XYZ file of N, CA and C in Angstrom:
243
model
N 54.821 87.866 107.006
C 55.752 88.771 107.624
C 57.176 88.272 107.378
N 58.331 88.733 106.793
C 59.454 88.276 106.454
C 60.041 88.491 108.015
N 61.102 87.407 107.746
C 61.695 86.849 108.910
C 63.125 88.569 108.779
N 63.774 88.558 110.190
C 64.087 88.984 110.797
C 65.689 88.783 110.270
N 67.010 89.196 110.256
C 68.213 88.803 110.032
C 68.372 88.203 110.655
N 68.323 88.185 112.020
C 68.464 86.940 113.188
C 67.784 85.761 112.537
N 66.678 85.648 112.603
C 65.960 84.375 112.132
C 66.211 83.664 110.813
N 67.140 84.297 109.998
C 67.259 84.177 108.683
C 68.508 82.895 109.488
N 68.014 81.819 108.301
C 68.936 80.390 108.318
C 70.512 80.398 107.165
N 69.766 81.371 105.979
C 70.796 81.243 104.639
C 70.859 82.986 105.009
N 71.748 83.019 105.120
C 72.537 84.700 104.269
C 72.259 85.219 103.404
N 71.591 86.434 102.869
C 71.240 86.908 101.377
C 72.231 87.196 100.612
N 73.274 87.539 101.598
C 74.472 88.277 100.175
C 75.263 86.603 99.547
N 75.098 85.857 100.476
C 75.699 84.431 99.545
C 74.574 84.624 97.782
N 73.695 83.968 98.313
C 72.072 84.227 97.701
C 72.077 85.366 96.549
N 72.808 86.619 96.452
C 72.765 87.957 95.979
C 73.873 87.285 94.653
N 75.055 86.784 95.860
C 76.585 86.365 94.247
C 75.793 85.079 93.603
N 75.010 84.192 93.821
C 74.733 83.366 93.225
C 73.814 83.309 92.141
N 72.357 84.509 92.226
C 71.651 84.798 91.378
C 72.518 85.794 90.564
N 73.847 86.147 90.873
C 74.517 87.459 89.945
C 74.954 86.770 88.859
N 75.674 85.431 89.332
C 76.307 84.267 88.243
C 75.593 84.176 87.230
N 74.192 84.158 87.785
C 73.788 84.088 85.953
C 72.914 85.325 85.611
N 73.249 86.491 85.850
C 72.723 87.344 85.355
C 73.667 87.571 83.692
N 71.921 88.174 82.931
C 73.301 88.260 81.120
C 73.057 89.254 81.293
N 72.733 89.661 79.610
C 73.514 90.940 78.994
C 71.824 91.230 78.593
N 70.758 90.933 79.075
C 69.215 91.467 79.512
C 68.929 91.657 80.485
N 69.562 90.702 81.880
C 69.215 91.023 82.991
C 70.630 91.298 83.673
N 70.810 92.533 84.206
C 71.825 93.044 84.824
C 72.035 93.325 86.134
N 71.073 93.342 87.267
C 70.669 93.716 88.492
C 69.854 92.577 88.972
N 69.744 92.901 90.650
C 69.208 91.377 91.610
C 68.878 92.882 92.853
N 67.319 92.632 92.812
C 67.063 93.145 93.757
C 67.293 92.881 95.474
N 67.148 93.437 96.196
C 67.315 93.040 97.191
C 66.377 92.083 97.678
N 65.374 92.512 97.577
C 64.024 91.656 98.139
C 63.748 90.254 97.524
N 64.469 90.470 96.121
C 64.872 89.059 95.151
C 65.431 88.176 95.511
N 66.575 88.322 96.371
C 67.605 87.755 96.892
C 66.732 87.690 98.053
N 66.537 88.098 99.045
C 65.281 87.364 100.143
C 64.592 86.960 100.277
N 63.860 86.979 98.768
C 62.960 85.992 98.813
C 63.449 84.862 98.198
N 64.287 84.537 97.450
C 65.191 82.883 97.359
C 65.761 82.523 98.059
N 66.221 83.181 99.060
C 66.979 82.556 100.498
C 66.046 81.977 101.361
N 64.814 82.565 101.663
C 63.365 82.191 101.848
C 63.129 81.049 101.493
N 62.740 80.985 99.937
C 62.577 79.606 99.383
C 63.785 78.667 99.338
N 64.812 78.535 99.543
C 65.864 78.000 99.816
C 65.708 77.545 101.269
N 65.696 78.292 101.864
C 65.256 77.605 103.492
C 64.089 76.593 103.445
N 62.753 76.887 102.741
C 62.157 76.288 102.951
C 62.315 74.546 102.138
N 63.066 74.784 100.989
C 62.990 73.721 100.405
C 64.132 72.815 100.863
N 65.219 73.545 101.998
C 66.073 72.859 102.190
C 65.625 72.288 103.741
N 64.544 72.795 104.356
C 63.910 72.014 105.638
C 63.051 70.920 105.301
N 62.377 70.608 103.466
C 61.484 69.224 103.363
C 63.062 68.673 102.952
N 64.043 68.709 102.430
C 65.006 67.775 101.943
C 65.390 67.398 102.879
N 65.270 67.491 104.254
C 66.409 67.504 105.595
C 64.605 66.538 105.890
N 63.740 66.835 106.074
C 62.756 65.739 106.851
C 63.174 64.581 106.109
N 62.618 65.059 104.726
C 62.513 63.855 104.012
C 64.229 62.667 104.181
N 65.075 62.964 103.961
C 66.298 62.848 104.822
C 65.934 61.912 106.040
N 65.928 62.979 107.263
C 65.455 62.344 107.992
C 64.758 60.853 108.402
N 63.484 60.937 107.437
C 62.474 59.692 107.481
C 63.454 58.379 107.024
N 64.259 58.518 105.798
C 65.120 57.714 104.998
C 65.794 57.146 105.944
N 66.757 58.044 106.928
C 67.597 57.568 107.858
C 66.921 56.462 108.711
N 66.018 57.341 109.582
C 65.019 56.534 110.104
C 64.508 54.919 109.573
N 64.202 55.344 108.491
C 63.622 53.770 107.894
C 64.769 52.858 107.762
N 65.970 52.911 107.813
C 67.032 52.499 107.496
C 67.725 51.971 108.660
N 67.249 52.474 110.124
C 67.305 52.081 111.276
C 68.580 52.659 111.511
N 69.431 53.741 110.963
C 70.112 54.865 111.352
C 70.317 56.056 112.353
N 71.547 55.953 112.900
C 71.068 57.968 113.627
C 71.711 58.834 113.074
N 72.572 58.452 111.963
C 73.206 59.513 111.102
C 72.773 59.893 109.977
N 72.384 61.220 109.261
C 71.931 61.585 107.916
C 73.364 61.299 107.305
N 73.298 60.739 106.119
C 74.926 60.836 105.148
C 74.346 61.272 104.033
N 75.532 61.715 103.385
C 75.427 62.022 101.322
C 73.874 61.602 101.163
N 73.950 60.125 101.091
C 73.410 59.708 100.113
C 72.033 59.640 100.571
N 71.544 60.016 101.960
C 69.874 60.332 102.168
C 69.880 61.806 101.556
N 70.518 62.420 101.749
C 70.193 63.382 101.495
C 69.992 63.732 99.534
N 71.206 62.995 99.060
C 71.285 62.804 97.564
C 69.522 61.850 96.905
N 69.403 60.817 97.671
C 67.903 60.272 97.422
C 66.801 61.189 97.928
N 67.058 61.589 99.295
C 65.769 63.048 99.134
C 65.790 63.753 98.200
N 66.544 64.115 97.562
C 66.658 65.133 96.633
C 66.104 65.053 95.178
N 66.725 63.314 94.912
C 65.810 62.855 93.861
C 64.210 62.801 94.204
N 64.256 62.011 95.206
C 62.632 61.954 95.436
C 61.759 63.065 95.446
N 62.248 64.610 95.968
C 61.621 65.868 95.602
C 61.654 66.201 93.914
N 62.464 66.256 93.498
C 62.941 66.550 92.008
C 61.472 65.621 91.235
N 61.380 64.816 91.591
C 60.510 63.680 90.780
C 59.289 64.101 91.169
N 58.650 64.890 92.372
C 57.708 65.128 92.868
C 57.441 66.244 92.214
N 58.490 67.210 90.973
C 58.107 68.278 90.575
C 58.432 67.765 88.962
């Protein structure tokens, strides 16, 4: 069941100019539902970067996330794909 505008974390029309950037001269249009569903997956992939984050801080004996947990979560997902 797609989430609700309220419940929505990312904005679609940010989401809408960003998949437009790279539209060429084959693909000319961004559906709507296109753009909701990468804001979707954008939420979701930006709630394991924020745990994973999280744990880093944690292990580090931290209470602040900075740059650079978040820059090493990021690698550590990237490498996981």
């Amino acid at each position: 069941m797609p989430r609700s505008r309220k419940d929505r974390i990312i904005p679609v029309a940010p989401v809408d100019r960003l998949m437009r950037r790279t539209l060429t001269t084959k693909v000319d249009r961004v559906s709507d539902k296109g753009a909701e569903k990468l804001a979707l997956i954008l939420e979701e992939v930006g709630e394991q970067l924020s745990k994973m984050a999280v744990e880093l801080t944690e292990y580090k004996g931290r209470k602040t996330i900075t740059d650079k947990d978040v820059e090493l979560a990021y690698k550590q997902w990237r490498r996981a794909f």
